[in-house]
Coordinates of N, CA and C in Angstrom, one line a residue:
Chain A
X1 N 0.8 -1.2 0.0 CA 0.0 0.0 0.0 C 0.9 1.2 0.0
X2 N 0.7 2.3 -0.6 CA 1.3 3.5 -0.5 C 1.0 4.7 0.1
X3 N 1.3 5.1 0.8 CA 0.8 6.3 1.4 C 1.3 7.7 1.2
X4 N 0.4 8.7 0.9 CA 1.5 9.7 0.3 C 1.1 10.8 1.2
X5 N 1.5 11.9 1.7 CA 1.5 13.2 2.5 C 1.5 14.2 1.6
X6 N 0.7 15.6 1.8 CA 0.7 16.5 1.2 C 0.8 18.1 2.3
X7 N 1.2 19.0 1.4 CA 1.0 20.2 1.7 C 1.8 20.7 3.5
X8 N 1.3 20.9 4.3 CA 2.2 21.2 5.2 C 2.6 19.8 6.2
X9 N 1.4 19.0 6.4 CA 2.3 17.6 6.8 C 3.5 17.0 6.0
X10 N 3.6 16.9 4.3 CA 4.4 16.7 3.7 C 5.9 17.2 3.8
X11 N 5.8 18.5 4.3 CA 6.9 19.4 4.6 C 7.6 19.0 5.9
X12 N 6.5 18.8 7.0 CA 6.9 19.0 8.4 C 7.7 17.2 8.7
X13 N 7.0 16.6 7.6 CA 7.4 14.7 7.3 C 8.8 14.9 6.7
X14 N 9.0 15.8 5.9 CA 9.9 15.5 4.8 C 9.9 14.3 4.2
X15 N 9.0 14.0 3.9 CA 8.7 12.9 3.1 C 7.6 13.1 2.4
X16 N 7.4 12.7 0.9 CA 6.4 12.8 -0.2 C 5.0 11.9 0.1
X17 N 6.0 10.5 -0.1 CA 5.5 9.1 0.2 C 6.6 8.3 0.8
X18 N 5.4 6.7 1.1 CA 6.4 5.9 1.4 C 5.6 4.6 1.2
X19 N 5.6 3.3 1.3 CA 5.2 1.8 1.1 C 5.2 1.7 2.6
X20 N 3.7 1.0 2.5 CA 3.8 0.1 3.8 C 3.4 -1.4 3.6
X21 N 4.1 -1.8 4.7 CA 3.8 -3.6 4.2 C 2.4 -4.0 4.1
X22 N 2.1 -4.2 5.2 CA 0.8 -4.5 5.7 C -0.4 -3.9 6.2
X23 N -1.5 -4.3 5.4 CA -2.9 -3.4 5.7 C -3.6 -4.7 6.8
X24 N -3.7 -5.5 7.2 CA -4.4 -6.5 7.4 C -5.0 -6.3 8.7
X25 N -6.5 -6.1 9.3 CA -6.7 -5.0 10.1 C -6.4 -4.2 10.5
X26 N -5.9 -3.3 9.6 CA -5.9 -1.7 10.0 C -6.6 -0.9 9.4
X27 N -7.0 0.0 10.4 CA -8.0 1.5 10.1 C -7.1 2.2 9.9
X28 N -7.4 3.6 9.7 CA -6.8 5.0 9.4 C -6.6 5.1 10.4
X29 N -7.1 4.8 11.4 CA -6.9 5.5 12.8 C -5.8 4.7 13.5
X30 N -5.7 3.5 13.0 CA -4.5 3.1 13.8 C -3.1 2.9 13.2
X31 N -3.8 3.3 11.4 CA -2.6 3.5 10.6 C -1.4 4.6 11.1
X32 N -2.6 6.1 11.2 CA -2.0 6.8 11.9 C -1.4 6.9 13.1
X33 N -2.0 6.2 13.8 CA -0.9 5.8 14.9 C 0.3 5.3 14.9
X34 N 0.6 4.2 14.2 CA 1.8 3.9 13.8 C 2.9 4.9 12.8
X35 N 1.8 5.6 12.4 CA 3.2 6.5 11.7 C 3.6 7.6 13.0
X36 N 2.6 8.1 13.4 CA 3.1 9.0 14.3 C 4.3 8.7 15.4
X37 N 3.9 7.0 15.5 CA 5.3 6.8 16.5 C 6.5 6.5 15.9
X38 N 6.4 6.8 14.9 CA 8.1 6.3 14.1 C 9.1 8.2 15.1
X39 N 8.7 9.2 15.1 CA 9.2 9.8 16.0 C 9.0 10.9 16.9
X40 N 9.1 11.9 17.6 CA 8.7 12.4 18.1 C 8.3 13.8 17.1
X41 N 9.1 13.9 16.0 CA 8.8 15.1 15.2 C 7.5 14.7 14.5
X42 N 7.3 13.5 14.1 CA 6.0 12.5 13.4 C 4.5 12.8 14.0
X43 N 5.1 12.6 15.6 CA 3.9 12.5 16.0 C 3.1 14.4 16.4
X44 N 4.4 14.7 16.3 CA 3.8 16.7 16.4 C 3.6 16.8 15.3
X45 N 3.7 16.3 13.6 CA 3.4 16.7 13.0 C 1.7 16.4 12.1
X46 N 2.2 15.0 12.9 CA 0.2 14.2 12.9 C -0.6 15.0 13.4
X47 N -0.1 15.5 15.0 CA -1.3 16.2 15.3 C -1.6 17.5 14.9
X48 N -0.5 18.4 13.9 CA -0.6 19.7 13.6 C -1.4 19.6 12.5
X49 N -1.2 19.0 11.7 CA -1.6 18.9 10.1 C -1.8 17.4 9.7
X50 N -2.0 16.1 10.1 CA -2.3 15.2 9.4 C -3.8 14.5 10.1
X51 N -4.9 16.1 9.9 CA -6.0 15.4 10.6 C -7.0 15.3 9.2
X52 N -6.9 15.0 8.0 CA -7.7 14.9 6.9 C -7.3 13.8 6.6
X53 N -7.8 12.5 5.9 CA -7.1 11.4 5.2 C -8.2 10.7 4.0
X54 N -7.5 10.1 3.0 CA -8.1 9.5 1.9 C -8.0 8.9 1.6
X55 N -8.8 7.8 1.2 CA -8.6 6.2 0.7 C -9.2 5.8 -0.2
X56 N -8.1 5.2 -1.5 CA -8.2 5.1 -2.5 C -8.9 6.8 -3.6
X57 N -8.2 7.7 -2.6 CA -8.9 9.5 -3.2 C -10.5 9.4 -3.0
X58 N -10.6 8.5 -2.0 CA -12.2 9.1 -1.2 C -11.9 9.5 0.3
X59 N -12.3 10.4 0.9 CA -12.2 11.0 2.0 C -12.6 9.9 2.8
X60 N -11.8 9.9 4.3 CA -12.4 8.4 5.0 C -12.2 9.5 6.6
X61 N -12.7 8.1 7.3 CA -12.2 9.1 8.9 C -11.7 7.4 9.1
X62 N -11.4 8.0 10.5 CA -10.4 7.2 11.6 C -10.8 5.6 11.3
X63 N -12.0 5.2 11.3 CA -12.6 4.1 11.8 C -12.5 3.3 10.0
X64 N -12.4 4.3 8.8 CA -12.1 3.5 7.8 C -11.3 2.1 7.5
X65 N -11.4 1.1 7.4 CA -10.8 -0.2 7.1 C -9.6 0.1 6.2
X66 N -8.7 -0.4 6.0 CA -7.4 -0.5 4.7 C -7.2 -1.7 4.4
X67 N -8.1 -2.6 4.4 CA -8.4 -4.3 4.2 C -7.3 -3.9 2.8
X68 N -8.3 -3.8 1.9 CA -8.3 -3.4 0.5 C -7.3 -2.0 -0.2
X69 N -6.8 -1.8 0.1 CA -6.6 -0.1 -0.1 C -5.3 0.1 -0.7
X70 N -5.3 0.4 -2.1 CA -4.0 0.6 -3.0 C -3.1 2.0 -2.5
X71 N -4.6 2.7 -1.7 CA -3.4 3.7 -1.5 C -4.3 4.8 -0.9
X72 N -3.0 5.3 0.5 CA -3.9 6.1 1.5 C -3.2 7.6 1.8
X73 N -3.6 8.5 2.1 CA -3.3 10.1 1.7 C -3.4 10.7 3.1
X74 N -2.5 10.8 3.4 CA -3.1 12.1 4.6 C -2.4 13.4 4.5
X75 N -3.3 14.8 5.0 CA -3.0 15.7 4.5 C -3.6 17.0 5.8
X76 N -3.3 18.4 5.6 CA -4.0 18.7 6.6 C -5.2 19.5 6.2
X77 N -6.2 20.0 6.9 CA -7.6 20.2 6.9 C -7.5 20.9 5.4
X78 N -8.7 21.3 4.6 CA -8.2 21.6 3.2 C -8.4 23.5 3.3
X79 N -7.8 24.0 1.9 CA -7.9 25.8 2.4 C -8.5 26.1 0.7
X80 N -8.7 25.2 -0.1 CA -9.1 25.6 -1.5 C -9.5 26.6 -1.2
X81 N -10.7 27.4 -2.5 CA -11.3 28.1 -3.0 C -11.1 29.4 -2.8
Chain B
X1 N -18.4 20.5 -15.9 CA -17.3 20.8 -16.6 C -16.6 21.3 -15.6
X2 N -15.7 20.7 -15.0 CA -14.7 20.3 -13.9 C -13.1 21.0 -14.6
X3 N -12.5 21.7 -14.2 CA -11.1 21.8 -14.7 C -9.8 22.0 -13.6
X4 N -8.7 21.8 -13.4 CA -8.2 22.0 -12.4 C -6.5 22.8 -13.5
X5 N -6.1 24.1 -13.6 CA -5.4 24.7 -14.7 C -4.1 25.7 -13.9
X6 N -3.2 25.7 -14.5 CA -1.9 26.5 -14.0 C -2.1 27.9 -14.6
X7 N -2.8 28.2 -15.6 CA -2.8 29.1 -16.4 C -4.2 30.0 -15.4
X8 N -4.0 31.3 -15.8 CA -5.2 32.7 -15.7 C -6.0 32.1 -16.1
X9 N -7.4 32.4 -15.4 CA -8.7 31.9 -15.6 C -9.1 33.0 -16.7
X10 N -9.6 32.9 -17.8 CA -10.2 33.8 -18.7 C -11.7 33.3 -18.1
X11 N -12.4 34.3 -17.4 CA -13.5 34.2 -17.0 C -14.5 34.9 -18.2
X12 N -14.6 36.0 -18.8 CA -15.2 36.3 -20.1 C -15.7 34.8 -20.8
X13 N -14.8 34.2 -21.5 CA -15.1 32.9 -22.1 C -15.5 32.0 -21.2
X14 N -15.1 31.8 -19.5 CA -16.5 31.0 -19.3 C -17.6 30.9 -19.1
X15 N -18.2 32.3 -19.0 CA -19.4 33.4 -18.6 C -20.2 32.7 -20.2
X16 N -19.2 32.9 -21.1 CA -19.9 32.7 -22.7 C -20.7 30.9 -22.6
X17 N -19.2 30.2 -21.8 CA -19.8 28.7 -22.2 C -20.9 28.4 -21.4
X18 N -21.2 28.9 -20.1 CA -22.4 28.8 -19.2 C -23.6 28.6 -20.0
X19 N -24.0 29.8 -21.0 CA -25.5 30.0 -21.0 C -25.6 30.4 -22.8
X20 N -26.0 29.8 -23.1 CA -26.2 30.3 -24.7 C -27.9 30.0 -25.2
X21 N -28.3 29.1 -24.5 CA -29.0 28.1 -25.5 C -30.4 28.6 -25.4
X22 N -30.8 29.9 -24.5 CA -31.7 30.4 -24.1 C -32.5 29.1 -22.8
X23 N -32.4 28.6 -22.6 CA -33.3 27.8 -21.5 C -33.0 28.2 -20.3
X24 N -31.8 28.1 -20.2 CA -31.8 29.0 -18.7 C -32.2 30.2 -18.4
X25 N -33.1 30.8 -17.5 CA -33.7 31.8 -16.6 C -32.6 32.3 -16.1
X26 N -31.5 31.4 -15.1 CA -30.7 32.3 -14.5 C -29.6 31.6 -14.5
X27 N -28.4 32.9 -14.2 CA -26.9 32.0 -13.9 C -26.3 33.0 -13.0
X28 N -25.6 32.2 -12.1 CA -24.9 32.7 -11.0 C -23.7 32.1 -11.1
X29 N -22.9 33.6 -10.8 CA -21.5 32.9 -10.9 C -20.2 33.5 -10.0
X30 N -19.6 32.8 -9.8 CA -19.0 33.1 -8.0 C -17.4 33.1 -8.2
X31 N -16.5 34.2 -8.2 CA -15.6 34.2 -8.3 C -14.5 34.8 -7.4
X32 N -13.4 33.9 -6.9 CA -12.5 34.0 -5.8 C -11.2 34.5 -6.4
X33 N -10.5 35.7 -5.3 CA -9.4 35.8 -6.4 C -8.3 36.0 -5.1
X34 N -7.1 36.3 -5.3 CA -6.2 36.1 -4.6 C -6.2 37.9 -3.6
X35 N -6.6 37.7 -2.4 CA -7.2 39.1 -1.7 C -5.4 39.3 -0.8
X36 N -5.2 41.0 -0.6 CA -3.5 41.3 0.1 C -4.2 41.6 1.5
X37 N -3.7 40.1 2.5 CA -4.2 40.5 3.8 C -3.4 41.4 4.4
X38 N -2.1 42.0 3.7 CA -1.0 42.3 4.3 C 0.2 41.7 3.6
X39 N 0.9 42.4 3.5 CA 2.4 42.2 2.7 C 2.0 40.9 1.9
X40 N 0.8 40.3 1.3 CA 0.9 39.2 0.6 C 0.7 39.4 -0.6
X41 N 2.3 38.9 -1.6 CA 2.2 38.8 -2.7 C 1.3 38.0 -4.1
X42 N 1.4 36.6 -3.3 CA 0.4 35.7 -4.4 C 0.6 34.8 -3.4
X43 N -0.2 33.3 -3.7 CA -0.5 32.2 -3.4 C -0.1 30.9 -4.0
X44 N 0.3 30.0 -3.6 CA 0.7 28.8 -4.1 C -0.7 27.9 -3.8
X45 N -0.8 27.3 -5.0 CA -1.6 25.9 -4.7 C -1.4 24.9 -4.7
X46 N -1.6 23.9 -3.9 CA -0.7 22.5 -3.9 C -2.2 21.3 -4.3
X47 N -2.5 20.7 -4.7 CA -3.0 19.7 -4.4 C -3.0 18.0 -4.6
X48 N -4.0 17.4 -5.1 CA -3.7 15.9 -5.0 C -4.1 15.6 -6.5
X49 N -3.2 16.0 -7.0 CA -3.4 15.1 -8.7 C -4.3 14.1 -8.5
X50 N -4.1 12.9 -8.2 CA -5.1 11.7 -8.6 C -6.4 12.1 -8.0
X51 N -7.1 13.0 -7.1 CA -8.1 12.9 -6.3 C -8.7 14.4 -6.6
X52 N -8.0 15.0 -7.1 CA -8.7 16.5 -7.5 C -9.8 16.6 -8.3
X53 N -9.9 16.3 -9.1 CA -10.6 16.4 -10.2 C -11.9 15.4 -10.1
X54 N -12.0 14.7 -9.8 CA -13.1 13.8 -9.4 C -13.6 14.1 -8.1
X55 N -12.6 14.7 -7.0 CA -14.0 14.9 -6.2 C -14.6 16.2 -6.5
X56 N -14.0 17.0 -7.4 CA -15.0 18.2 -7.8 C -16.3 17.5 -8.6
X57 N -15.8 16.7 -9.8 CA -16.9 15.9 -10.2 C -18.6 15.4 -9.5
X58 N -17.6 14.9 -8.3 CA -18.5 14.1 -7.3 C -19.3 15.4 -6.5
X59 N -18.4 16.7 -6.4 CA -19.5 17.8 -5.4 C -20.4 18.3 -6.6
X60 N -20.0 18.4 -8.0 CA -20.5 18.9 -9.0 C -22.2 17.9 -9.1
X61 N -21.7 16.6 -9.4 CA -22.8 15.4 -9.5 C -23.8 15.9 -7.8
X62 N -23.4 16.1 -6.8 CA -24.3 16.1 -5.9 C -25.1 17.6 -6.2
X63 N -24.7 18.7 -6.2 CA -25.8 19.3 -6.7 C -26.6 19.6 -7.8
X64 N -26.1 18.7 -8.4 CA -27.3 18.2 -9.3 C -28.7 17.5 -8.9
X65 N -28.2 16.8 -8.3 CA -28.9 15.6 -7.4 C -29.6 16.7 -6.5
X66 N -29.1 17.7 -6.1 CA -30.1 18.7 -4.9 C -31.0 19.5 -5.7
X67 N -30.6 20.4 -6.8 CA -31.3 20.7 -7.3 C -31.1 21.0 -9.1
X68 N -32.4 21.4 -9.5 CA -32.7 21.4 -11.1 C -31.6 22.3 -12.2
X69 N -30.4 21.7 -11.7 CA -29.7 22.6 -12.5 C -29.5 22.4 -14.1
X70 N -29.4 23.2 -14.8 CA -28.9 23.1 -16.0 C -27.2 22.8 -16.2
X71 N -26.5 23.8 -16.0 CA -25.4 23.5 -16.1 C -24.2 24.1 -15.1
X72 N -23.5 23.1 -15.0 CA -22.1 23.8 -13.6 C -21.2 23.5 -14.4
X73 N -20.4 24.5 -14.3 CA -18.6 24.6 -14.8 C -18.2 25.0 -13.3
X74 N -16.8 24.3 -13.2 CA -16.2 24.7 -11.9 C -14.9 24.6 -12.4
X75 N -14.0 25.6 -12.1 CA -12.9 25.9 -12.6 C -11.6 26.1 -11.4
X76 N -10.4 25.4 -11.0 CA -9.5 26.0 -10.0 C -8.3 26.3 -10.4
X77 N -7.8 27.2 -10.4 CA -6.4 27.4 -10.3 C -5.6 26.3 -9.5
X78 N -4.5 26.3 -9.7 CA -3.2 25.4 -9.2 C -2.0 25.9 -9.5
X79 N -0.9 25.9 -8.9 CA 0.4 26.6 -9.1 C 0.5 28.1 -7.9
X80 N 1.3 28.6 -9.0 CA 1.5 30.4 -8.2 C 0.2 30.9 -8.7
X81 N -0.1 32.2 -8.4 CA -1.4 32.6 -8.5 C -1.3 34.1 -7.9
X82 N -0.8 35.1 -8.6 CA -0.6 36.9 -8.1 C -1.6 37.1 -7.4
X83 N -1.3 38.3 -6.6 CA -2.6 39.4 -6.2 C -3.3 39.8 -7.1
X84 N -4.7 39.3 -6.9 CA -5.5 39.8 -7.9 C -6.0 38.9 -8.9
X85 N -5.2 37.8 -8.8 CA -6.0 37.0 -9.8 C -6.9 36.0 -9.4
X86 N -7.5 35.6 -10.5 CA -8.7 34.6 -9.7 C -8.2 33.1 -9.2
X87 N -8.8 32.9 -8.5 CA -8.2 31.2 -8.1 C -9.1 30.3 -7.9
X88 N -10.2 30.1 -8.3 CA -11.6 29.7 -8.6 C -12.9 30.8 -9.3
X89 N -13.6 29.8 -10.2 CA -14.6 30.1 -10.6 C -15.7 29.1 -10.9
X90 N -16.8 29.4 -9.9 CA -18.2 28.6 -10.6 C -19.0 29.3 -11.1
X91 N -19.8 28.5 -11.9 CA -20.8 28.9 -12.9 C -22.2 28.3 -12.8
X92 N -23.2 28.7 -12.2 CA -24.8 27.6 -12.5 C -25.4 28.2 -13.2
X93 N -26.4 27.2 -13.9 CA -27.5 28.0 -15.0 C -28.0 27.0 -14.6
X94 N -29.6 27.8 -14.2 CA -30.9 26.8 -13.9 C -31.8 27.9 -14.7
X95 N -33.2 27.1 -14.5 CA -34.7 27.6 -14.8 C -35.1 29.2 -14.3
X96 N -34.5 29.0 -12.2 CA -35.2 30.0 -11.4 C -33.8 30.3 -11.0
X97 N -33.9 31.6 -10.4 CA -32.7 32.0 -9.7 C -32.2 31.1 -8.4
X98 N -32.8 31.0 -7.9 CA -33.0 30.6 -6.2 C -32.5 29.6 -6.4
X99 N -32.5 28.3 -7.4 CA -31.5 26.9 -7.1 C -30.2 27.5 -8.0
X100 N -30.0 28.3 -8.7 CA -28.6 28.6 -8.9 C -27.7 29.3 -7.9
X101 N -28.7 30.4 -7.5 CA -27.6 30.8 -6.1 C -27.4 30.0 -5.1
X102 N -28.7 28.7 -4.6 CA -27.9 28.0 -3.9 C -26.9 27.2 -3.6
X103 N -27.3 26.3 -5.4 CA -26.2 25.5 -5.9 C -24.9 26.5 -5.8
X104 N -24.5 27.3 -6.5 CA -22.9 28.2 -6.3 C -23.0 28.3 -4.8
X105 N -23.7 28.6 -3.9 CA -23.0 28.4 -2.3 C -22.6 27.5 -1.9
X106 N -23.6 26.1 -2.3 CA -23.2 25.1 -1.7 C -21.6 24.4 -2.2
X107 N -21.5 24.9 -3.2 CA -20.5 24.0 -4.1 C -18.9 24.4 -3.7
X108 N -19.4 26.4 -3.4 CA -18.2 27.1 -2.9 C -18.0 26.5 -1.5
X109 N -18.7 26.7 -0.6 CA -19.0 26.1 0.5 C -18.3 24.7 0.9
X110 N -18.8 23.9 0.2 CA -18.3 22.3 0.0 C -16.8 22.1 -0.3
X111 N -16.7 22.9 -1.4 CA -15.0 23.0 -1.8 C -14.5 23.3 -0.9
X112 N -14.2 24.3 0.0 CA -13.9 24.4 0.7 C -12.9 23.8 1.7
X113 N -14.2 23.0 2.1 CA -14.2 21.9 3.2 C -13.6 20.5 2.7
X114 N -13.6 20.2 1.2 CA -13.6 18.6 1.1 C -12.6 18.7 0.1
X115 N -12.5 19.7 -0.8 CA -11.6 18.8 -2.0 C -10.4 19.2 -1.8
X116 N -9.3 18.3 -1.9 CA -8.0 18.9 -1.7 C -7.1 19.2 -2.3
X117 N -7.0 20.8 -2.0 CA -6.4 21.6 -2.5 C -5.8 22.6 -0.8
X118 N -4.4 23.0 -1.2 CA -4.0 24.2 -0.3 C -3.7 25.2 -0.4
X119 N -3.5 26.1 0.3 CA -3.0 27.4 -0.1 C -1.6 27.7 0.9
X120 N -0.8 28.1 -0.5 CA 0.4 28.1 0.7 C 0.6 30.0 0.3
X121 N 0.9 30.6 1.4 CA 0.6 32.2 1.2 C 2.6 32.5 1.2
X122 N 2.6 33.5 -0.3 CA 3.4 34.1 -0.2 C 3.8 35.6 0.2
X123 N 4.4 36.2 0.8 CA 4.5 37.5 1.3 C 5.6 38.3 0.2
X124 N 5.8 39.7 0.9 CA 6.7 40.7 -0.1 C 8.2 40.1 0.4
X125 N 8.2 40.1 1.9 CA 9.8 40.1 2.3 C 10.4 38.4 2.0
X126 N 9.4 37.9 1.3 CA 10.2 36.5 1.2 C 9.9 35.2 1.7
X127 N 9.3 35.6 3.1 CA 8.5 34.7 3.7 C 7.2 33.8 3.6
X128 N 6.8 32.6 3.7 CA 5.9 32.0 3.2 C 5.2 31.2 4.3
X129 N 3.8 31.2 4.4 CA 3.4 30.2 5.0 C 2.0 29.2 4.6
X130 N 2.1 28.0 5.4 CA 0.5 27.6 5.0 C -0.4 28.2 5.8
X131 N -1.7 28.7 4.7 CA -3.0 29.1 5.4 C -3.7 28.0 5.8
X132 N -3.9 28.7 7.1 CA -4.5 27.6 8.3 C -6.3 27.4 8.1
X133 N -6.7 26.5 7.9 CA -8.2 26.6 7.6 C -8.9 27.1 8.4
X134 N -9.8 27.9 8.1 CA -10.7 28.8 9.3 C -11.8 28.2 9.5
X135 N -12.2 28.3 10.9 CA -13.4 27.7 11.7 C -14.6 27.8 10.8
X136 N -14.5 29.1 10.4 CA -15.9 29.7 10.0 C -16.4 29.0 8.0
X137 N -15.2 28.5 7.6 CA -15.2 27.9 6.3 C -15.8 26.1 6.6
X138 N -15.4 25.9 7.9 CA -16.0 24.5 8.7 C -17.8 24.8 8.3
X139 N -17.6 25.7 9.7 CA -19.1 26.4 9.9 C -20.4 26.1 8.9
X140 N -19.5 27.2 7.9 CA -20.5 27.4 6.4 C -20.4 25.9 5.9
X141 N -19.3 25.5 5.8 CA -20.2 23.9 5.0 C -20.6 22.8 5.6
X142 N -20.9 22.8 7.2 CA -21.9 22.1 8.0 C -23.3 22.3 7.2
X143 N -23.7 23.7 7.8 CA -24.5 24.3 7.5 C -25.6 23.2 6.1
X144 N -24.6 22.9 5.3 CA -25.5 22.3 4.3 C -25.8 21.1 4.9
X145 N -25.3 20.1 5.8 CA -25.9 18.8 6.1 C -27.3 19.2 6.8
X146 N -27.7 20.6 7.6 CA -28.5 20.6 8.0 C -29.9 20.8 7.2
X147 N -30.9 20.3 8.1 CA -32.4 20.3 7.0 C -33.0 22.0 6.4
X148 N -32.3 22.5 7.6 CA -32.6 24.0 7.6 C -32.3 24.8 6.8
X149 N -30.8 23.8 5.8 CA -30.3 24.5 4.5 C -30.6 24.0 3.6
X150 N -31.4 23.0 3.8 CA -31.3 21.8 2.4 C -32.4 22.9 1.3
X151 N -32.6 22.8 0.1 CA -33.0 22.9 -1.2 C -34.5 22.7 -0.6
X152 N -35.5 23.9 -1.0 CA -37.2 23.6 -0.7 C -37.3 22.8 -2.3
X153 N -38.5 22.3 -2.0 CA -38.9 20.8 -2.9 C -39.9 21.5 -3.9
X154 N -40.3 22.8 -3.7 CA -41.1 23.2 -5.1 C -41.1 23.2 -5.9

């Protein structure tokens, strides 16, 4: 599965994207948990800006499944228009 | 008619593609442009290539579904973007006024909130930052789940 970051989480990650092994019960919400503990800058940066996420480019929340999921997006809240 | 473009919005030409055919009664059309809150030069737009364009589709397809529209163009900027120029444009043509103006709120409204795109704010002295989403841009596109806003059925 691939997961890619955008916009100011992307910056604060320094990272674009990345592969993850395994979806096999995991939600978004505990996806995110696991990224955030990779370090202490990760996890300030999850909770500044990586509170929006998407799966497969449909908007999901916490409790979304990743059974299935080619590919998941987090990003922070949106500022369009 | 969904577009997501690096280029100046020529808004004239899409004022023309809206409405020609005489059936529409009315067209509303809503256009955002790059405002100097203070020392800001222009704006960057960042978004999600694979997911852009289709969920405008998908907010475009739901007001349809709310009400009797004739026709939506929705248009965004991406890239750099000066003081003063536009960084979105929608377009509705319906029958009556009243579902065109709401459809253009709801849609501005909704974008807003859901499709992803950012704004990263550029200043004069060099400095840049991301714009923080405002409560009140939440607010306004609640507002549409509620029954209170929804589309009357006449």
């Amino acid at each position: 599965m691939k997961i890619l970051f955008f916009a100011a989480l992307r910056e604060a990650l320094a990272t674009e994207h990345l592969e993850w092994p395994d979806t096999a019960d995991l939600t978004v919400g505990t996806l995110r948990q696991q990224l955030a503990a990779h370090s202490p800058q990760w996890c300030q940066a999850f909770a500044m800006y990586g509170q929006m996420c998407a799966v497969d480019q449909q908007l999901a929340d916490d409790k979304t499944r990743l059974d299935n999921a080619n590919e998941v997006a987090f990003f922070p809240m949106v500022t369009g228009g | 008619m969904v577009k997501l473009q690096p280029e100046p919005l020529s808004i004239a030409a899409l004022q023309v593609l809206l409405d020609n055919t005489g059936q529409s009664g009315a067209q509303v059309s809503f256009c955002g442009t790059v405002r100097d809150d203070g020392d800001v030069c222009a704006l960057e737009l960042e978004h999600y290539p694979a997911m852009t364009q289709q969920a405008m589709q998908q907010l475009i397809a739901e007001a349809k579904r709310r009400w009797p529209l004739h026709q939506v163009i929705l248009i965004h900027r991406i890239g750099r973007i000066e003081l003063g120029q536009a960084i979105v444009w929608v377009g509705v043509s319906s029958a009556h006024r009243q579902e065109a103006f709401a459809a253009c709120e709801f849609i501005m409204d909704t974008l807003k909130s859901r499709i992803p795109l950012w704004k990263k704010i550029h200043y004069r002295n060099g400095n840049s930052e991301w714009q923080h989403a405002k409560a009140s841009d939440q607010r306004q596109a609640q507002r549409w789940l509620t029954n209170s806003a929804a589309p009357c059925d006449e």
